[in-house]
mmCIF file of C-alpha atoms and ligand atoms in Angstrom:
data_model
loop_
_atom_site.group_PDB
_atom_site.id
_atom_site.type_symbol
_atom_site.label_atom_id
_atom_site.label_comp_id
_atom_site.label_asym_id
_atom_site.label_seq_id
_atom_site.Cartn_x
_atom_site.Cartn_y
_atom_site.Cartn_z
ATOM 1 C CA MET X 12 19.334 -13.037 -13.950
ATOM 2 C CA GLU X 13 15.631 -13.319 -14.483
ATOM 3 C CA ARG X 14 13.824 -11.983 -17.469
ATOM 4 C CA ILE X 15 11.359 -9.454 -17.567
ATOM 5 C CA ALA X 16 9.321 -10.932 -20.351
ATOM 6 C CA ASP X 17 9.225 -14.315 -17.685
ATOM 7 C CA LEU X 18 8.341 -11.827 -14.622
ATOM 8 C CA LEU X 19 5.619 -10.117 -16.755
ATOM 9 C CA ALA X 20 4.185 -13.589 -17.770
ATOM 10 C CA ALA X 21 4.192 -14.651 -14.181
ATOM 11 C CA GLY X 22 2.044 -11.530 -12.639
ATOM 12 C CA PRO X 23 2.164 -7.781 -11.847
ATOM 13 C CA THR X 24 5.527 -6.313 -11.609
ATOM 14 C CA ARG X 25 7.100 -3.588 -9.304
ATOM 15 C CA SER X 26 9.893 -1.893 -10.820
ATOM 16 C CA PHE X 27 11.697 1.068 -9.946
ATOM 17 C CA GLU X 28 13.910 3.839 -12.281
ATOM 18 C CA PHE X 29 17.336 5.228 -11.371
ATOM 19 C CA PHE X 30 19.612 7.403 -13.145
ATOM 20 C CA PRO X 31 23.469 7.572 -13.101
ATOM 21 C CA PRO X 32 24.779 9.714 -10.236
ATOM 22 C CA ALA X 33 26.879 12.685 -11.130
ATOM 23 C CA ASP X 34 29.311 12.606 -7.998
ATOM 24 C CA ALA X 35 30.428 10.780 -4.650
ATOM 25 C CA ALA X 36 27.663 12.078 -2.771
ATOM 26 C CA ALA X 37 24.968 11.063 -5.538
ATOM 27 C CA THR X 38 26.523 7.742 -5.370
ATOM 28 C CA GLN X 39 26.163 7.374 -2.019
ATOM 29 C CA GLN X 40 22.729 8.533 -2.121
ATOM 30 C CA LEU X 41 21.734 5.973 -4.804
ATOM 31 C CA ASP X 42 23.134 3.212 -2.734
ATOM 32 C CA GLU X 43 21.202 4.328 0.429
ATOM 33 C CA THR X 44 18.388 4.648 -1.880
ATOM 34 C CA LEU X 45 18.763 1.085 -3.494
ATOM 35 C CA ASP X 46 19.178 -0.500 0.278
ATOM 36 C CA VAL X 47 15.847 0.919 1.153
ATOM 37 C CA LEU X 48 13.875 -0.013 -2.003
ATOM 38 C CA ALA X 49 15.250 -3.627 -1.738
ATOM 39 C CA GLY X 50 13.128 -4.082 1.399
ATOM 40 C CA LEU X 51 10.037 -3.638 -1.313
ATOM 41 C CA TRP X 52 11.551 -6.470 -3.308
ATOM 42 C CA PRO X 53 11.604 -5.081 -6.929
ATOM 43 C CA SER X 54 10.783 -7.455 -9.510
ATOM 44 C CA PHE X 55 13.411 -5.571 -11.513
ATOM 45 C CA VAL X 56 15.104 -1.967 -11.502
ATOM 46 C CA SER X 57 16.281 -0.089 -14.568
ATOM 47 C CA VAL X 58 19.117 2.390 -14.839
ATOM 48 C CA THR X 59 18.968 5.374 -17.755
ATOM 49 C CA CYS X 60 21.828 6.274 -19.556
ATOM 50 C CA GLY X 61 23.182 9.868 -21.002
ATOM 51 C CA ALA X 62 22.818 10.056 -24.840
ATOM 52 C CA GLY X 63 26.743 10.776 -25.542
ATOM 53 C CA GLY X 64 29.943 10.727 -24.062
ATOM 54 C CA ASP X 65 30.547 8.266 -21.606
ATOM 55 C CA GLY X 66 26.569 7.610 -20.840
ATOM 56 C CA HIS X 67 26.315 3.967 -21.562
ATOM 57 C CA ASP X 68 29.635 3.083 -19.535
ATOM 58 C CA ARG X 69 28.483 4.568 -16.554
ATOM 59 C CA THR X 70 25.399 2.873 -17.061
ATOM 60 C CA ARG X 71 26.927 -0.757 -17.851
ATOM 61 C CA ASP X 72 29.239 -0.316 -14.715
ATOM 62 C CA ILE X 73 26.068 0.733 -12.384
ATOM 63 C CA VAL X 74 23.612 -1.869 -14.086
ATOM 64 C CA THR X 75 26.615 -4.942 -13.547
ATOM 65 C CA GLY X 76 27.304 -3.793 -10.134
ATOM 66 C CA ILE X 77 23.385 -3.917 -9.138
ATOM 67 C CA GLY X 78 23.050 -7.384 -10.740
ATOM 68 C CA ARG X 79 26.522 -8.700 -9.026
ATOM 69 C CA ASP X 80 25.463 -7.093 -5.855
ATOM 70 C CA ARG X 81 21.970 -7.126 -5.010
ATOM 71 C CA PRO X 82 19.184 -9.811 -5.355
ATOM 72 C CA PHE X 83 16.837 -8.432 -7.911
ATOM 73 C CA PRO X 84 17.576 -7.959 -11.856
ATOM 74 C CA ALA X 85 18.313 -4.690 -13.141
ATOM 75 C CA MET X 86 17.902 -3.344 -16.764
ATOM 76 C CA ALA X 87 20.292 -1.635 -18.979
ATOM 77 C CA HIS X 88 18.545 1.640 -20.935
ATOM 78 C CA LEU X 89 20.451 1.870 -24.118
ATOM 79 C CA THR X 90 20.231 4.781 -26.668
ATOM 80 C CA CYS X 91 21.324 4.170 -30.296
ATOM 81 C CA VAL X 92 21.172 7.899 -31.938
ATOM 82 C CA GLY X 93 24.783 9.349 -32.400
ATOM 83 C CA HIS X 94 26.144 5.521 -31.819
ATOM 84 C CA THR X 95 27.530 3.074 -33.933
ATOM 85 C CA ARG X 96 26.868 -0.535 -34.616
ATOM 86 C CA GLU X 97 30.245 -1.506 -33.472
ATOM 87 C CA GLY X 98 29.704 0.393 -30.068
ATOM 88 C CA ILE X 99 26.680 -0.782 -29.513
ATOM 89 C CA ALA X 100 27.445 -4.617 -30.110
ATOM 90 C CA ALA X 101 30.819 -4.353 -27.699
ATOM 91 C CA LEU X 102 28.148 -3.025 -25.027
ATOM 92 C CA LEU X 103 25.705 -5.879 -25.746
ATOM 93 C CA ASP X 104 28.856 -8.465 -25.292
ATOM 94 C CA ASP X 105 30.045 -7.008 -21.929
ATOM 95 C CA TYR X 106 25.827 -6.901 -20.576
ATOM 96 C CA ALA X 107 26.142 -10.680 -22.026
ATOM 97 C CA ALA X 108 29.131 -11.561 -20.067
ATOM 98 C CA ALA X 109 27.990 -10.038 -16.984
ATOM 99 C CA ASP X 110 24.613 -11.885 -17.164
ATOM 100 C CA VAL X 111 22.627 -8.683 -17.540
ATOM 101 C CA VAL X 112 19.675 -9.903 -19.683
ATOM 102 C CA ASN X 113 17.226 -7.120 -19.690
ATOM 103 C CA ILE X 114 17.797 -4.161 -22.179
ATOM 104 C CA LEU X 115 15.646 -1.208 -22.775
ATOM 105 C CA ALA X 116 16.184 -0.149 -26.550
ATOM 106 C CA LEU X 117 15.884 3.674 -27.148
ATOM 107 C CA ALA X 118 16.163 6.110 -29.703
ATOM 108 C CA GLY X 119 17.632 8.257 -27.434
ATOM 109 C CA ASP X 120 17.724 12.429 -28.633
ATOM 110 C CA PRO X 121 20.538 13.794 -30.755
ATOM 111 C CA PRO X 122 22.647 16.068 -28.564
ATOM 112 C CA ASP X 123 21.056 19.649 -28.360
ATOM 113 C CA GLY X 124 19.009 18.925 -31.229
ATOM 114 C CA SER X 125 21.405 18.027 -33.597
ATOM 115 C CA ALA X 126 21.518 16.327 -36.719
ATOM 116 C CA VAL X 127 21.604 12.593 -36.522
ATOM 117 C CA SER X 128 24.711 11.396 -36.651
ATOM 118 C CA GLY X 129 26.049 7.524 -35.996
ATOM 119 C CA ASP X 130 24.341 4.064 -37.400
ATOM 120 C CA PHE X 131 20.730 4.539 -35.937
ATOM 121 C CA ARG X 132 18.087 6.663 -36.703
ATOM 122 C CA TYR X 133 15.186 4.769 -34.685
ATOM 123 C CA ALA X 134 15.069 2.578 -31.837
ATOM 124 C CA ALA X 135 13.581 -0.308 -33.768
ATOM 125 C CA GLU X 136 16.797 -0.508 -35.485
ATOM 126 C CA LEU X 137 18.559 -1.226 -32.289
ATOM 127 C CA VAL X 138 15.747 -3.635 -31.384
ATOM 128 C CA GLU X 139 16.857 -5.693 -34.324
ATOM 129 C CA VAL X 140 20.559 -5.573 -33.206
ATOM 130 C CA VAL X 141 19.703 -6.786 -29.530
ATOM 131 C CA ARG X 142 17.533 -8.993 -30.781
ATOM 132 C CA ASP X 143 20.355 -10.618 -33.559
ATOM 133 C CA HIS X 144 22.755 -10.923 -30.316
ATOM 134 C CA PRO X 145 23.322 -14.396 -29.544
ATOM 135 C CA ALA X 146 22.351 -13.669 -25.686
ATOM 136 C CA ASP X 147 18.880 -14.390 -25.154
ATOM 137 C CA PHE X 148 17.975 -10.885 -24.281
ATOM 138 C CA SER X 149 14.595 -9.548 -23.072
ATOM 139 C CA VAL X 150 14.056 -6.234 -24.875
ATOM 140 C CA GLY X 151 11.448 -3.589 -23.973
ATOM 141 C CA VAL X 152 10.952 -0.117 -25.707
ATOM 142 C CA ALA X 153 9.676 3.245 -24.668
ATOM 143 C CA ALA X 154 6.158 4.002 -25.170
ATOM 144 C CA HIS X 155 4.834 7.736 -25.507
ATOM 145 C CA PRO X 156 0.618 7.915 -24.013
ATOM 146 C CA GLU X 157 0.698 11.189 -25.589
ATOM 147 C CA VAL X 158 2.420 10.948 -28.354
ATOM 148 C CA HIS X 159 6.243 11.329 -28.967
ATOM 149 C CA PRO X 160 7.186 15.127 -29.651
ATOM 150 C CA ARG X 161 9.149 14.322 -32.831
ATOM 151 C CA SER X 162 5.806 12.790 -34.332
ATOM 152 C CA ALA X 163 4.180 13.752 -37.436
ATOM 153 C CA ASP X 164 0.835 12.708 -35.776
ATOM 154 C CA ARG X 165 -0.856 10.107 -33.395
ATOM 155 C CA ALA X 166 -1.901 7.884 -36.222
ATOM 156 C CA SER X 167 1.805 7.583 -37.540
ATOM 157 C CA ASP X 168 3.480 7.594 -33.795
ATOM 158 C CA ARG X 169 1.180 4.374 -32.842
ATOM 159 C CA LYS X 170 1.824 2.675 -36.102
ATOM 160 C CA HIS X 171 5.758 3.107 -35.479
ATOM 161 C CA LEU X 172 5.276 1.965 -32.011
ATOM 162 C CA ALA X 173 3.285 -1.255 -32.752
ATOM 163 C CA ALA X 174 5.890 -1.873 -35.309
ATOM 164 C CA LYS X 175 8.739 -1.270 -32.932
ATOM 165 C CA LEU X 176 6.716 -2.879 -30.335
ATOM 166 C CA HIS X 177 5.953 -6.317 -32.022
ATOM 167 C CA MET X 178 9.855 -7.014 -32.432
ATOM 168 C CA ALA X 179 10.262 -6.482 -28.533
ATOM 169 C CA ASP X 180 9.008 -8.157 -25.390
ATOM 170 C CA PHE X 181 7.131 -5.197 -23.717
ATOM 171 C CA ALA X 182 7.141 -1.246 -23.216
ATOM 172 C CA ILE X 183 7.575 1.078 -20.705
ATOM 173 C CA THR X 184 5.819 4.384 -20.802
ATOM 174 C CA GLN X 185 6.847 7.858 -20.473
ATOM 175 C CA PHE X 186 4.960 9.323 -17.381
ATOM 176 C CA PHE X 187 1.350 10.846 -17.662
ATOM 177 C CA PHE X 188 -1.268 11.825 -15.134
ATOM 178 C CA ASP X 189 -4.486 10.644 -16.520
ATOM 179 C CA LEU X 190 -5.713 7.262 -16.813
ATOM 180 C CA SER X 191 -7.185 7.357 -20.220
ATOM 181 C CA ASP X 192 -3.953 8.559 -21.819
ATOM 182 C CA TYR X 193 -2.699 4.893 -20.788
ATOM 183 C CA THR X 194 -6.126 3.057 -21.636
ATOM 184 C CA GLN X 195 -6.211 5.008 -25.013
ATOM 185 C CA LEU X 196 -2.460 3.640 -25.906
ATOM 186 C CA CYS X 197 -3.401 0.150 -25.001
ATOM 187 C CA ASP X 198 -6.672 0.617 -27.226
ATOM 188 C CA ASP X 199 -4.636 2.021 -30.172
ATOM 189 C CA LEU X 200 -1.969 -0.732 -29.853
ATOM 190 C CA ALA X 201 -4.833 -3.332 -29.874
ATOM 191 C CA ASP X 202 -6.707 -1.913 -32.909
ATOM 192 C CA LEU X 203 -2.911 -2.442 -34.512
ATOM 193 C CA GLY X 204 -2.894 -6.008 -33.627
ATOM 194 C CA CYS X 205 -0.087 -5.665 -30.774
ATOM 195 C CA HIS X 206 -0.771 -7.166 -27.662
ATOM 196 C CA ARG X 207 2.440 -6.860 -25.962
ATOM 197 C CA PRO X 208 2.255 -5.813 -22.208
ATOM 198 C CA VAL X 209 2.796 -2.411 -21.827
ATOM 199 C CA ILE X 210 3.939 -0.856 -18.490
ATOM 200 C CA PRO X 211 3.021 2.354 -17.349
ATOM 201 C CA GLY X 212 5.753 4.811 -16.039
ATOM 202 C CA VAL X 213 4.561 6.578 -12.835
ATOM 203 C CA MET X 214 6.050 9.785 -11.764
ATOM 204 C CA PRO X 215 5.374 11.025 -8.280
ATOM 205 C CA VAL X 216 5.757 14.637 -8.521
ATOM 206 C CA ILE X 217 7.955 15.532 -5.502
ATOM 207 C CA TRP X 218 9.744 18.125 -7.472
ATOM 208 C CA PRO X 219 7.241 19.882 -9.042
ATOM 209 C CA LYS X 220 9.121 22.721 -10.771
ATOM 210 C CA SER X 221 11.574 19.835 -12.352
ATOM 211 C CA ILE X 222 8.972 17.495 -13.352
ATOM 212 C CA ARG X 223 6.933 20.576 -15.297
ATOM 213 C CA ARG X 224 10.027 20.833 -17.225
ATOM 214 C CA PHE X 225 10.419 17.423 -17.921
ATOM 215 C CA ALA X 226 6.891 17.221 -18.819
ATOM 216 C CA ASP X 227 7.524 20.147 -21.204
ATOM 217 C CA MET X 228 10.188 18.383 -23.110
ATOM 218 C CA ASN X 229 8.241 14.931 -23.110
ATOM 219 C CA ASN X 230 4.631 16.368 -24.030
ATOM 220 C CA SER X 231 3.275 15.112 -20.789
ATOM 221 C CA THR X 232 0.072 17.325 -19.723
ATOM 222 C CA VAL X 233 0.455 18.589 -16.146
ATOM 223 C CA PRO X 234 -2.357 18.655 -13.899
ATOM 224 C CA GLU X 235 -2.443 22.303 -12.911
ATOM 225 C CA ALA X 236 -4.442 22.049 -9.697
ATOM 226 C CA LEU X 237 -2.279 18.888 -8.597
ATOM 227 C CA PHE X 238 0.706 20.629 -9.104
ATOM 228 C CA ALA X 239 -0.042 23.948 -7.791
ATOM 229 C CA ARG X 240 -1.447 22.298 -4.676
ATOM 230 C CA LEU X 241 2.207 20.353 -4.594
ATOM 231 C CA GLU X 242 3.705 23.531 -5.200
ATOM 232 C CA ALA X 243 2.348 25.034 -2.113
ATOM 233 C CA LEU X 244 3.172 22.404 0.107
ATOM 234 C CA PRO X 245 6.537 22.092 2.530
ATOM 235 C CA ALA X 246 8.928 19.124 1.344
ATOM 236 C CA PRO X 247 7.605 15.981 3.594
ATOM 237 C CA ASP X 248 4.081 16.923 3.260
ATOM 238 C CA ARG X 249 4.448 17.771 -0.604
ATOM 239 C CA ILE X 250 6.329 14.310 -0.611
ATOM 240 C CA ALA X 251 3.542 12.269 1.251
ATOM 241 C CA ALA X 252 0.888 14.364 -1.476
ATOM 242 C CA ALA X 253 2.837 13.179 -4.387
ATOM 243 C CA ALA X 254 3.004 9.854 -3.266
ATOM 244 C CA GLU X 255 -0.624 9.697 -2.483
ATOM 245 C CA ALA X 256 -1.468 11.087 -5.911
ATOM 246 C CA ALA X 257 1.128 8.702 -7.592
ATOM 247 C CA ALA X 258 -0.496 5.683 -5.805
ATOM 248 C CA GLU X 259 -4.142 6.447 -6.623
ATOM 249 C CA LEU X 260 -3.174 6.564 -10.583
ATOM 250 C CA SER X 261 -1.303 3.356 -10.259
ATOM 251 C CA GLN X 262 -4.038 1.718 -8.793
ATOM 252 C CA SER X 263 -6.458 2.869 -11.440
ATOM 253 C CA LEU X 264 -3.717 1.557 -13.825
ATOM 254 C CA LEU X 265 -3.683 -1.662 -11.984
ATOM 255 C CA GLU X 266 -7.439 -2.174 -12.019
ATOM 256 C CA ALA X 267 -7.613 -1.463 -15.917
ATOM 257 C CA GLY X 268 -5.314 -3.890 -16.180
ATOM 258 C CA ALA X 269 -1.574 -2.592 -16.427
ATOM 259 C CA PRO X 270 0.949 -5.540 -16.134
ATOM 260 C CA GLY X 271 2.974 -3.496 -13.341
ATOM 261 C CA ILE X 272 3.829 -0.623 -12.269
ATOM 262 C CA HIS X 273 7.483 1.452 -13.112
ATOM 263 C CA LEU X 274 8.076 3.986 -10.655
ATOM 264 C CA TYR X 275 10.374 7.250 -11.675
ATOM 265 C CA THR X 276 12.295 7.577 -8.343
ATOM 266 C CA LEU X 277 14.747 10.373 -9.350
ATOM 267 C CA ASN X 278 17.033 8.483 -6.898
ATOM 268 C CA ARG X 279 15.087 8.886 -3.746
ATOM 269 C CA PRO X 280 13.383 6.273 -1.785
ATOM 270 C CA GLU X 281 10.674 8.119 0.279
ATOM 271 C CA ALA X 282 7.490 8.678 -2.374
ATOM 272 C CA SER X 283 8.274 5.111 -3.909
ATOM 273 C CA THR X 284 8.067 3.675 -0.391
ATOM 274 C CA GLN X 285 5.039 5.633 0.603
ATOM 275 C CA ILE X 286 3.253 4.415 -2.837
ATOM 276 C CA ALA X 287 3.817 0.975 -2.284
ATOM 277 C CA GLU X 288 2.359 1.060 1.425
ATOM 278 C CA LEU X 289 -0.442 3.121 0.029
ATOM 279 C CA LEU X 290 -0.607 0.094 -2.845
ATOM 280 C CA HIS X 291 0.248 -2.863 -0.331
ATOM 281 C CA MET X 292 2.924 -4.264 -3.129
HETATM 282 P P1 LIG I 308 11.633 5.717 -31.476
HETATM 283 O O1 LIG I 308 10.835 4.928 -31.186
HETATM 284 O O2 LIG I 308 12.768 5.778 -32.409
HETATM 285 O O3 LIG I 308 10.538 7.289 -31.921
HETATM 286 C C1 LIG I 308 11.133 8.318 -31.901
HETATM 287 C C2 LIG I 308 10.096 9.036 -33.121
HETATM 288 O O4 LIG I 308 10.530 8.886 -34.488
HETATM 289 C C3 LIG I 308 8.896 8.927 -32.775
HETATM 290 O O5 LIG I 308 8.087 10.158 -33.278
HETATM 291 C C4 LIG I 308 8.192 7.858 -33.670
HETATM 292 O O6 LIG I 308 6.979 8.073 -34.088
HETATM 293 C C5 LIG I 308 9.475 8.226 -34.946
HETATM 294 N N1 LIG I 308 9.543 7.105 -35.580
HETATM 295 C C6 LIG I 308 9.750 5.958 -35.200
HETATM 296 N N2 LIG I 308 10.060 5.260 -36.186
HETATM 297 C C7 LIG I 308 9.825 5.600 -37.516
HETATM 298 C C8 LIG I 308 10.104 5.523 -38.913
HETATM 299 N N3 LIG I 308 10.379 4.315 -39.393
HETATM 300 N N4 LIG I 308 9.835 6.615 -39.603
HETATM 301 C C9 LIG I 308 9.437 7.542 -39.160
HETATM 302 N N5 LIG I 308 9.036 8.173 -37.837
HETATM 303 C C10 LIG I 308 9.644 7.143 -37.314
HETATM 304 N N6 LIG I 308 16.228 8.990 -23.307
HETATM 305 C C11 LIG I 308 17.770 8.730 -22.798
HETATM 306 O O7 LIG I 308 18.553 9.335 -23.350
HETATM 307 N N7 LIG I 308 18.159 7.899 -22.029
HETATM 308 C C12 LIG I 308 17.347 6.936 -21.406
HETATM 309 O O8 LIG I 308 17.798 6.370 -20.217
HETATM 310 C C13 LIG I 308 16.015 7.229 -21.552
HETATM 311 N N8 LIG I 308 15.068 6.352 -20.973
HETATM 312 C C14 LIG I 308 13.886 6.390 -21.254
HETATM 313 C C15 LIG I 308 12.941 5.417 -20.779
HETATM 314 C C16 LIG I 308 11.468 5.478 -21.091
HETATM 315 C C17 LIG I 308 10.805 4.680 -20.277
HETATM 316 C C18 LIG I 308 11.088 6.439 -21.965
HETATM 317 C C19 LIG I 308 9.477 6.323 -22.261
HETATM 318 C C20 LIG I 308 11.915 7.083 -22.065
HETATM 319 C C21 LIG I 308 13.162 7.275 -22.256
HETATM 320 N N9 LIG I 308 14.161 8.267 -22.795
HETATM 321 C C22 LIG I 308 15.239 8.108 -22.440
HETATM 322 C C23 LIG I 308 13.696 9.241 -23.864
HETATM 323 C C24 LIG I 308 13.817 8.454 -25.387
HETATM 324 O O9 LIG I 308 15.034 8.307 -25.744
HETATM 325 C C25 LIG I 308 13.531 9.706 -26.249
HETATM 326 O O10 LIG I 308 12.030 10.093 -25.899
HETATM 327 C C26 LIG I 308 13.910 9.621 -27.675
HETATM 328 O O11 LIG I 308 13.327 10.971 -28.225
HETATM 329 C C27 LIG I 308 12.721 8.723 -28.437
HETATM 330 O O12 LIG I 308 12.858 7.517 -28.057
HETATM 331 P P2 LIG I 308 12.263 5.960 -28.415
HETATM 332 O O13 LIG I 308 12.772 5.088 -28.163
HETATM 333 O O14 LIG I 308 10.883 6.263 -28.150
HETATM 334 O O15 LIG I 308 12.441 6.479 -30.146
#
């Protein structure tokens, strides 16, 4: 399987993010979405993982399945808060055995805000463990252009991000809607001496109500005019308008030097397909 670090070195990437489906119907929907998006020749795809319980196992099964059956690489999201070093090591062994070589190393969130348990507190500790594994994993980390909600302040968040990213190969950002949030993040990292690729995560607003809720949790600022316009449209028109807005942002990001575009698909193919067409990706 190709390493994302090598793909980024070769030129701009296009990638798609999915979440593990909850039931049989949602599994079929994800398969159909993968069939459609395969036609866009993704550089890679990624699969999120739930914070606790069997979240890691479900992600592992989907990622190894994609790696086995599809002609593009898959990256596993891996959270560490609430997990043990032994459990993480066993998962990394599974990924290595299945030739999955791309890991997005994340803190995750303690379940319903409870106290931190397990062997890890911050994503940077997980990056070290993944780096220490004998498999030559390509390691990504999360970046929060509008600053992570648990941060004391912007300066300390940027400092911790720069230190974490320095040990990794690349970052993928939380979604945002204003180009300047991305360029400011890259400038801040450069000021801290960190020049690793930062792939912007772009969210087409196909479901404004849900995305507003995610934005509240993530500290992402919602552009009210865009959301109000999309909320007033019927579904097919809303998807087209959401794709147009996301394509416009993506185009500006690529012109500003972004090393690729990572689309949050919400497991649906329509908006991503339209964005790719608009961008001639
Ligand atoms: P960290 O890098 O550990 O940062 C968390 C907070 O701690 C920040 O405020 C940071 O400034 C601070 N910090 C870091 N190091 C230190 C230190 N040494 N001392 C003091 N403070 C410190 N969540 C999931 O559950 N599953 C997923 O699949 C998932 N995928 C994601 C994909 C992307 C692209 C992004 C952007 C986020 C994703 N998340 C996912 C959400 C993520 O797990 C949460 O935002 C989590 O709260 C923080 O994760 P992190 O890896 O950024 O944490």
